PDB file of C-alpha atoms in Angstrom:
ATOM      1  CA  UNK L 196      -1.147 -20.403 -19.810  1.00  0.00           C
ATOM      2  CA  UNK L 197       0.443 -17.670 -17.394  1.00  0.00           C
ATOM      3  CA  UNK L 198       0.849 -19.422 -13.853  1.00  0.00           C
ATOM      4  CA  UNK L 199       2.037 -18.923 -10.599  1.00  0.00           C
ATOM      5  CA  UNK L 200       4.116 -22.076  -8.812  1.00  0.00           C
ATOM      6  CA  UNK L 201       6.304 -23.064  -6.441  1.00  0.00           C
ATOM      7  CA  UNK L 202       9.389 -24.567  -6.234  1.00  0.00           C
ATOM      8  CA  UNK L 203       9.079 -26.551  -3.232  1.00  0.00           C
ATOM      9  CA  UNK L 204       5.799 -28.381  -2.039  1.00  0.00           C
ATOM     10  CA  UNK L 205       6.877 -29.086   1.754  1.00  0.00           C
ATOM     11  CA  UNK L 206       9.721 -27.112   3.599  1.00  0.00           C
ATOM     12  CA  UNK L 207      11.018 -28.443   7.205  1.00  0.00           C
ATOM     13  CA  UNK L 208      12.880 -26.233   9.466  1.00  0.00           C
ATOM     14  CA  UNK L 209      14.307 -26.256  12.439  1.00  0.00           C
ATOM     15  CA  UNK L 210      12.856 -24.165  15.362  1.00  0.00           C
ATOM     16  CA  UNK L 211      15.094 -20.873  15.607  1.00  0.00           C
ATOM     17  CA  UNK L 212      16.309 -21.036  11.705  1.00  0.00           C
ATOM     18  CA  UNK L 213      15.457 -19.028   8.958  1.00  0.00           C
ATOM     19  CA  UNK L 214      12.803 -20.283   6.497  1.00  0.00           C
ATOM     20  CA  UNK L 215      12.857 -19.088   3.081  1.00  0.00           C
ATOM     21  CA  UNK L 216       9.864 -19.877   0.823  1.00  0.00           C
ATOM     22  CA  UNK L 217      10.318 -19.443  -3.045  1.00  0.00           C
ATOM     23  CA  UNK L 218       7.702 -18.639  -5.682  1.00  0.00           C
ATOM     24  CA  UNK L 219       8.084 -18.758  -9.656  1.00  0.00           C
ATOM     25  CA  UNK L 220       5.895 -16.564 -11.789  1.00  0.00           C
ATOM     26  CA  UNK L 221       5.497 -16.429 -15.160  1.00  0.00           C
ATOM     27  CA  UNK L 222       3.861 -13.439 -16.583  1.00  0.00           C
ATOM     28  CA  UNK L 223       6.086 -10.573 -16.369  1.00  0.00           C
ATOM     29  CA  UNK L 224       3.314  -7.809 -16.681  1.00  0.00           C
ATOM     30  CA  UNK L 225       2.146  -8.680 -13.183  1.00  0.00           C
ATOM     31  CA  UNK L 226       2.356  -5.583 -11.059  1.00  0.00           C
ATOM     32  CA  UNK L 227       1.951  -6.896  -7.328  1.00  0.00           C
ATOM     33  CA  UNK L 228       2.521 -10.109  -5.546  1.00  0.00           C
ATOM     34  CA  UNK L 229       1.329 -11.258  -2.130  1.00  0.00           C
ATOM     35  CA  UNK L 230       2.005 -13.873   0.271  1.00  0.00           C
ATOM     36  CA  UNK L 231      -0.731 -15.620   2.639  1.00  0.00           C
ATOM     37  CA  UNK L 232      -0.461 -18.097   5.147  1.00  0.00           C
ATOM     38  CA  UNK L 233      -3.002 -20.816   5.542  1.00  0.00           C
ATOM     39  CA  UNK L 234      -3.081 -22.661   9.209  1.00  0.00           C
ATOM     40  CA  UNK L 235      -5.116 -26.141   9.407  1.00  0.00           C
ATOM     41  CA  UNK L 236      -8.960 -24.826   9.651  1.00  0.00           C
ATOM     42  CA  UNK L 237      -8.561 -21.446   8.849  1.00  0.00           C
ATOM     43  CA  UNK L 238      -8.552 -18.862   5.702  1.00  0.00           C
ATOM     44  CA  UNK L 239      -5.522 -17.504   4.069  1.00  0.00           C
ATOM     45  CA  UNK L 240      -4.173 -14.691   6.167  1.00  0.00           C
ATOM     46  CA  UNK L 241      -2.443 -11.945   4.604  1.00  0.00           C
ATOM     47  CA  UNK L 242       1.562 -11.931   5.570  1.00  0.00           C
ATOM     48  CA  UNK L 243       2.958  -9.222   3.308  1.00  0.00           C
ATOM     49  CA  UNK L 244       2.699  -7.370  -0.396  1.00  0.00           C
ATOM     50  CA  UNK L 245       5.044  -6.452  -2.603  1.00  0.00           C
ATOM     51  CA  UNK L 246       4.217  -3.889  -5.783  1.00  0.00           C
ATOM     52  CA  UNK L 247       6.685  -4.480  -8.974  1.00  0.00           C
ATOM     53  CA  UNK L 248       8.427  -1.035  -8.482  1.00  0.00           C
ATOM     54  CA  UNK L 249      10.555  -2.560  -5.521  1.00  0.00           C
ATOM     55  CA  UNK L 250      12.694  -5.612  -5.028  1.00  0.00           C
ATOM     56  CA  UNK L 251      12.364  -5.668  -1.238  1.00  0.00           C
ATOM     57  CA  UNK L 252      10.034  -4.967   1.430  1.00  0.00           C
ATOM     58  CA  UNK L 253      10.068  -6.110   5.302  1.00  0.00           C
ATOM     59  CA  UNK L 254       7.712  -6.782   7.719  1.00  0.00           C
ATOM     60  CA  UNK L 255       7.942  -8.262  11.332  1.00  0.00           C
ATOM     61  CA  UNK L 256      10.328 -11.358  11.098  1.00  0.00           C
ATOM     62  CA  UNK L 257       9.558 -11.368   7.549  1.00  0.00           C
ATOM     63  CA  UNK L 258      10.994 -10.418   4.044  1.00  0.00           C
ATOM     64  CA  UNK L 259       9.747 -10.589   0.692  1.00  0.00           C
ATOM     65  CA  UNK L 260      12.086 -10.294  -2.400  1.00  0.00           C
ATOM     66  CA  UNK L 261      11.609  -9.647  -5.850  1.00  0.00           C
ATOM     67  CA  UNK L 262      13.528 -10.780  -8.800  1.00  0.00           C
ATOM     68  CA  UNK L 263      11.560  -9.533 -12.184  1.00  0.00           C
ATOM     69  CA  UNK L 264      14.618 -10.878 -14.064  1.00  0.00           C
ATOM     70  CA  UNK L 265      13.970 -14.107 -13.329  1.00  0.00           C
ATOM     71  CA  UNK L 266      10.388 -13.875 -12.234  1.00  0.00           C
ATOM     72  CA  UNK L 267      10.992 -15.117  -9.018  1.00  0.00           C
ATOM     73  CA  UNK L 268       9.461 -14.529  -5.513  1.00  0.00           C
ATOM     74  CA  UNK L 269      10.497 -15.300  -2.066  1.00  0.00           C
ATOM     75  CA  UNK L 270       9.213 -14.953   1.454  1.00  0.00           C
ATOM     76  CA  UNK L 271      11.937 -15.363   4.555  1.00  0.00           C
ATOM     77  CA  UNK L 272      10.858 -15.964   7.633  1.00  0.00           C
ATOM     78  CA  UNK L 273      13.347 -15.115  10.647  1.00  0.00           C
ATOM     79  CA  UNK L 274      13.972 -17.232  13.827  1.00  0.00           C
ATOM     80  CA  UNK L 275      11.255 -19.767  12.656  1.00  0.00           C
ATOM     81  CA  UNK L 276       8.761 -20.570  15.478  1.00  0.00           C
ATOM     82  CA  UNK L 277       6.203 -23.468  15.904  1.00  0.00           C
ATOM     83  CA  UNK L 278       3.444 -20.936  14.938  1.00  0.00           C
ATOM     84  CA  UNK L 279       4.605 -20.467  11.381  1.00  0.00           C
ATOM     85  CA  UNK L 280       3.681 -23.970  10.707  1.00  0.00           C
ATOM     86  CA  UNK L 281       1.452 -23.495   7.656  1.00  0.00           C
ATOM     87  CA  UNK L 282       0.795 -23.509   4.081  1.00  0.00           C
ATOM     88  CA  UNK L 283       2.253 -20.257   2.477  1.00  0.00           C
ATOM     89  CA  UNK L 284       0.627 -18.915  -0.861  1.00  0.00           C
ATOM     90  CA  UNK L 285       1.848 -16.914  -3.015  1.00  0.00           C
ATOM     91  CA  UNK L 286      -0.017 -14.766  -5.195  1.00  0.00           C
ATOM     92  CA  UNK L 287       0.475 -12.332  -8.773  1.00  0.00           C
ATOM     93  CA  UNK L 288      -1.934  -9.439  -9.680  1.00  0.00           C
ATOM     94  CA  UNK L 289      -1.782  -8.509 -13.631  1.00  0.00           C
ATOM     95  CA  UNK L 290      -4.108  -5.474 -13.559  1.00  0.00           C
ATOM     96  CA  UNK L 291      -4.462  -4.688 -17.159  1.00  0.00           C
ATOM     97  CA  UNK L 292      -7.491  -4.025 -18.833  1.00  0.00           C
ATOM     98  CA  UNK L 293      -8.512  -3.077 -14.987  1.00  0.00           C
ATOM     99  CA  UNK L 294      -9.081  -6.490 -14.073  1.00  0.00           C
ATOM    100  CA  UNK L 295      -8.349  -7.134 -10.172  1.00  0.00           C
ATOM    101  CA  UNK L 296      -7.790 -11.089 -10.225  1.00  0.00           C
ATOM    102  CA  UNK L 297      -5.148 -12.555  -7.822  1.00  0.00           C
ATOM    103  CA  UNK L 298      -3.787 -15.832  -9.474  1.00  0.00           C
ATOM    104  CA  UNK L 299      -2.548 -17.915  -6.681  1.00  0.00           C
ATOM    105  CA  UNK L 300       0.266 -20.657  -6.387  1.00  0.00           C
ATOM    106  CA  UNK L 301      -0.383 -24.269  -5.096  1.00  0.00           C
ATOM    107  CA  UNK L 302       1.635 -23.607  -1.632  1.00  0.00           C
ATOM    108  CA  UNK L 303       4.159 -24.657   0.384  1.00  0.00           C
ATOM    109  CA  UNK L 304       3.694 -26.307   3.599  1.00  0.00           C
ATOM    110  CA  UNK L 305       6.181 -25.195   6.346  1.00  0.00           C
ATOM    111  CA  UNK L 306       6.930 -27.974   8.927  1.00  0.00           C
ATOM    112  CA  UNK L 307       8.621 -26.278  12.008  1.00  0.00           C
ATOM    113  CA  UNK L 308      10.898 -29.126  14.204  1.00  0.00           C
ATOM    114  CA  UNK L 309      10.622 -27.960  17.960  1.00  0.00           C
TER     115      UNK L 309
ATOM    116  CA  UNK Q  58     -11.710 -13.689  13.702  1.00  0.00           C
ATOM    117  CA  UNK Q  59     -10.766 -11.945  10.213  1.00  0.00           C
ATOM    118  CA  UNK Q  60     -13.827 -10.011   9.995  1.00  0.00           C
ATOM    119  CA  UNK Q  61     -14.968 -12.326   7.353  1.00  0.00           C
ATOM    120  CA  UNK Q  62     -17.484 -15.173   9.014  1.00  0.00           C
ATOM    121  CA  UNK Q  63     -18.531 -17.958   6.885  1.00  0.00           C
ATOM    122  CA  UNK Q  64     -21.482 -20.112   8.166  1.00  0.00           C
ATOM    123  CA  UNK Q  65     -21.737 -23.274   7.883  1.00  0.00           C
ATOM    124  CA  UNK Q  66     -18.145 -24.580   8.858  1.00  0.00           C
ATOM    125  CA  UNK Q  67     -19.302 -27.887   7.482  1.00  0.00           C
ATOM    126  CA  UNK Q  68     -21.732 -29.149   5.099  1.00  0.00           C
ATOM    127  CA  UNK Q  69     -22.367 -32.713   4.107  1.00  0.00           C
ATOM    128  CA  UNK Q  70     -24.921 -33.086   1.381  1.00  0.00           C
ATOM    129  CA  UNK Q  71     -26.692 -35.698  -1.383  1.00  0.00           C
ATOM    130  CA  UNK Q  72     -26.253 -34.700  -5.018  1.00  0.00           C
ATOM    131  CA  UNK Q  73     -30.134 -34.179  -5.194  1.00  0.00           C
ATOM    132  CA  UNK Q  74     -29.973 -31.637  -2.227  1.00  0.00           C
ATOM    133  CA  UNK Q  75     -30.155 -27.939  -2.297  1.00  0.00           C
ATOM    134  CA  UNK Q  76     -28.021 -25.857   0.238  1.00  0.00           C
ATOM    135  CA  UNK Q  77     -26.680 -22.491   0.137  1.00  0.00           C
ATOM    136  CA  UNK Q  78     -23.276 -20.888   1.978  1.00  0.00           C
ATOM    137  CA  UNK Q  79     -23.388 -17.697   3.545  1.00  0.00           C
ATOM    138  CA  UNK Q  80     -20.805 -15.174   4.045  1.00  0.00           C
ATOM    139  CA  UNK Q  81     -20.814 -12.193   5.823  1.00  0.00           C
ATOM    140  CA  UNK Q  82     -18.530  -9.328   6.129  1.00  0.00           C
ATOM    141  CA  UNK Q  83     -17.774  -6.230   8.841  1.00  0.00           C
ATOM    142  CA  UNK Q  84     -15.355  -4.417   7.438  1.00  0.00           C
ATOM    143  CA  UNK Q  85     -17.070  -2.159   5.355  1.00  0.00           C
ATOM    144  CA  UNK Q  86     -15.583  -3.454   1.923  1.00  0.00           C
ATOM    145  CA  UNK Q  87     -17.079  -3.198  -1.387  1.00  0.00           C
ATOM    146  CA  UNK Q  88     -15.944  -6.427  -3.098  1.00  0.00           C
ATOM    147  CA  UNK Q  89     -16.424  -9.889  -2.604  1.00  0.00           C
ATOM    148  CA  UNK Q  90     -15.548 -13.232  -3.784  1.00  0.00           C
ATOM    149  CA  UNK Q  91     -16.030 -16.641  -3.954  1.00  0.00           C
ATOM    150  CA  UNK Q  92     -12.880 -19.414  -4.215  1.00  0.00           C
ATOM    151  CA  UNK Q  93     -12.882 -23.054  -4.230  1.00  0.00           C
ATOM    152  CA  UNK Q  94      -9.765 -24.890  -2.657  1.00  0.00           C
ATOM    153  CA  UNK Q  95      -9.349 -28.188  -3.900  1.00  0.00           C
ATOM    154  CA  UNK Q  96      -6.311 -30.738  -2.274  1.00  0.00           C
ATOM    155  CA  UNK Q  97      -3.252 -30.222  -4.091  1.00  0.00           C
ATOM    156  CA  UNK Q  98      -4.834 -27.135  -6.552  1.00  0.00           C
ATOM    157  CA  UNK Q  99      -3.941 -23.721  -6.331  1.00  0.00           C
ATOM    158  CA  UNK Q 100      -6.979 -21.659  -5.406  1.00  0.00           C
ATOM    159  CA  UNK Q 101      -9.833 -21.100  -8.058  1.00  0.00           C
ATOM    160  CA  UNK Q 102     -11.715 -18.061  -8.552  1.00  0.00           C
ATOM    161  CA  UNK Q 103     -15.635 -18.390  -9.135  1.00  0.00           C
ATOM    162  CA  UNK Q 104     -17.062 -15.426  -8.698  1.00  0.00           C
ATOM    163  CA  UNK Q 105     -16.458 -11.487  -8.224  1.00  0.00           C
ATOM    164  CA  UNK Q 106     -19.097  -8.813  -6.830  1.00  0.00           C
ATOM    165  CA  UNK Q 107     -18.528  -5.333  -6.850  1.00  0.00           C
ATOM    166  CA  UNK Q 108     -20.909  -3.165  -5.026  1.00  0.00           C
ATOM    167  CA  UNK Q 109     -23.398  -5.857  -5.151  1.00  0.00           C
ATOM    168  CA  UNK Q 110     -23.268  -6.513  -8.937  1.00  0.00           C
ATOM    169  CA  UNK Q 111     -21.368  -9.508 -10.308  1.00  0.00           C
ATOM    170  CA  UNK Q 112     -18.386  -8.694 -12.249  1.00  0.00           C
ATOM    171  CA  UNK Q 113     -16.399 -11.728 -12.912  1.00  0.00           C
ATOM    172  CA  UNK Q 114     -17.926 -15.367 -13.292  1.00  0.00           C
ATOM    173  CA  UNK Q 115     -14.873 -18.012 -14.184  1.00  0.00           C
ATOM    174  CA  UNK Q 116     -16.809 -20.522 -16.084  1.00  0.00           C
ATOM    175  CA  UNK Q 117     -18.600 -21.802 -12.734  1.00  0.00           C
ATOM    176  CA  UNK Q 118     -21.253 -24.294 -13.949  1.00  0.00           C
ATOM    177  CA  UNK Q 119     -24.465 -23.115 -12.863  1.00  0.00           C
ATOM    178  CA  UNK Q 120     -25.137 -25.536 -10.562  1.00  0.00           C
ATOM    179  CA  UNK Q 121     -23.197 -23.107  -8.474  1.00  0.00           C
ATOM    180  CA  UNK Q 122     -25.717 -19.925  -8.010  1.00  0.00           C
ATOM    181  CA  UNK Q 123     -24.250 -16.831  -6.096  1.00  0.00           C
ATOM    182  CA  UNK Q 124     -26.104 -14.128  -4.772  1.00  0.00           C
ATOM    183  CA  UNK Q 125     -25.249 -11.022  -3.064  1.00  0.00           C
ATOM    184  CA  UNK Q 126     -27.857  -8.876  -1.742  1.00  0.00           C
ATOM    185  CA  UNK Q 127     -25.729  -6.107  -0.093  1.00  0.00           C
ATOM    186  CA  UNK Q 128     -22.190  -5.507  -0.103  1.00  0.00           C
ATOM    187  CA  UNK Q 129     -21.869  -7.173   3.425  1.00  0.00           C
ATOM    188  CA  UNK Q 130     -23.469 -10.341   2.505  1.00  0.00           C
ATOM    189  CA  UNK Q 131     -22.623 -13.317  -0.229  1.00  0.00           C
ATOM    190  CA  UNK Q 132     -24.432 -16.358  -0.614  1.00  0.00           C
ATOM    191  CA  UNK Q 133     -23.636 -19.298  -2.735  1.00  0.00           C
ATOM    192  CA  UNK Q 134     -26.348 -21.815  -3.637  1.00  0.00           C
ATOM    193  CA  UNK Q 135     -25.818 -25.405  -4.402  1.00  0.00           C
ATOM    194  CA  UNK Q 136     -28.168 -27.438  -6.041  1.00  0.00           C
ATOM    195  CA  UNK Q 137     -27.472 -30.970  -7.731  1.00  0.00           C
ATOM    196  CA  UNK Q 138     -23.667 -31.268  -6.950  1.00  0.00           C
ATOM    197  CA  UNK Q 139     -21.244 -33.437  -8.102  1.00  0.00           C
ATOM    198  CA  UNK Q 140     -18.753 -35.560  -5.828  1.00  0.00           C
ATOM    199  CA  UNK Q 141     -15.912 -33.676  -7.659  1.00  0.00           C
ATOM    200  CA  UNK Q 142     -17.498 -30.408  -6.177  1.00  0.00           C
ATOM    201  CA  UNK Q 143     -16.529 -31.546  -2.384  1.00  0.00           C
ATOM    202  CA  UNK Q 144     -14.226 -28.846  -1.684  1.00  0.00           C
ATOM    203  CA  UNK Q 145     -13.334 -25.940   1.129  1.00  0.00           C
ATOM    204  CA  UNK Q 146     -15.403 -22.800  -0.225  1.00  0.00           C
ATOM    205  CA  UNK Q 147     -13.314 -19.480   0.531  1.00  0.00           C
ATOM    206  CA  UNK Q 148     -15.342 -16.278   0.512  1.00  0.00           C
ATOM    207  CA  UNK Q 149     -13.160 -13.223   0.660  1.00  0.00           C
ATOM    208  CA  UNK Q 150     -13.345  -9.286   0.752  1.00  0.00           C
ATOM    209  CA  UNK Q 151     -11.795  -6.555  -0.451  1.00  0.00           C
ATOM    210  CA  UNK Q 152     -11.982  -2.602  -0.253  1.00  0.00           C
ATOM    211  CA  UNK Q 153     -12.182  -0.788  -3.365  1.00  0.00           C
ATOM    212  CA  UNK Q 154     -10.406   2.177  -2.387  1.00  0.00           C
ATOM    213  CA  UNK Q 155      -7.368   3.315  -4.260  1.00  0.00           C
ATOM    214  CA  UNK Q 156      -4.460   1.168  -3.499  1.00  0.00           C
ATOM    215  CA  UNK Q 157      -6.163  -1.458  -1.988  1.00  0.00           C
ATOM    216  CA  UNK Q 158      -5.131  -5.059  -2.987  1.00  0.00           C
ATOM    217  CA  UNK Q 159      -5.559  -7.008  -0.012  1.00  0.00           C
ATOM    218  CA  UNK Q 160      -7.884  -9.958  -0.101  1.00  0.00           C
ATOM    219  CA  UNK Q 161      -9.528 -10.910   3.470  1.00  0.00           C
ATOM    220  CA  UNK Q 162     -10.592 -14.377   3.689  1.00  0.00           C
ATOM    221  CA  UNK Q 163     -13.207 -16.160   6.068  1.00  0.00           C
ATOM    222  CA  UNK Q 164     -12.427 -19.455   7.549  1.00  0.00           C
ATOM    223  CA  UNK Q 165     -14.319 -21.232   4.700  1.00  0.00           C
ATOM    224  CA  UNK Q 166     -16.838 -23.909   4.177  1.00  0.00           C
ATOM    225  CA  UNK Q 167     -16.278 -27.396   4.054  1.00  0.00           C
ATOM    226  CA  UNK Q 168     -18.426 -28.865   1.446  1.00  0.00           C
ATOM    227  CA  UNK Q 169     -18.359 -33.340   1.045  1.00  0.00           C
ATOM    228  CA  UNK Q 170     -20.922 -34.489  -1.983  1.00  0.00           C
ATOM    229  CA  UNK Q 171     -21.909 -37.816  -1.185  1.00  0.00           C
TER     230      UNK Q 171
END
């Protein structure tokens, strides 16, 4: 069936470097994508989202890139800080038939080395 | 604090116990969700409520019984659970306004079934 997955389950980055977290999706009809961050002991928190009619969106220190040709999504974090250590989830939404349902990936654990 | 509050944060129960998880949102949202988060698996949607009406039941076993008395409160009643039901149960809410896509999650209730 359709699914969202992550290329790398773990990622270690030196503090101050840039981080790139990748996500592959398989439903070419998905029209909306979202990234969440989950710190230990907390629920997922919204980071940034992007609609399928865009290929790039920037937030504060974060950028999401969408490549619909290869069905790939990435989250870039600039100047990674220790507070960025968490599990990052991507999710896609297919809004066909009026359903809102998000499909989540398994998550990538980002560890920032001080 | 995200505006979505879940209690209890931790729960240990035997297989014959009856317990309930509670979720309350202070965001004025009209849609509420229950998700199950197990180790090494993607977030699994369980139930969706829109304006107090259940709109999705993702083939969840009947030992999980949701209740939504109003748009601000959501319960998950637990009865005769199995050890494999041990997981983090996440509540989320969402505005149903035009263009509203972001789910706001609570911190979760960590359930252990002995």
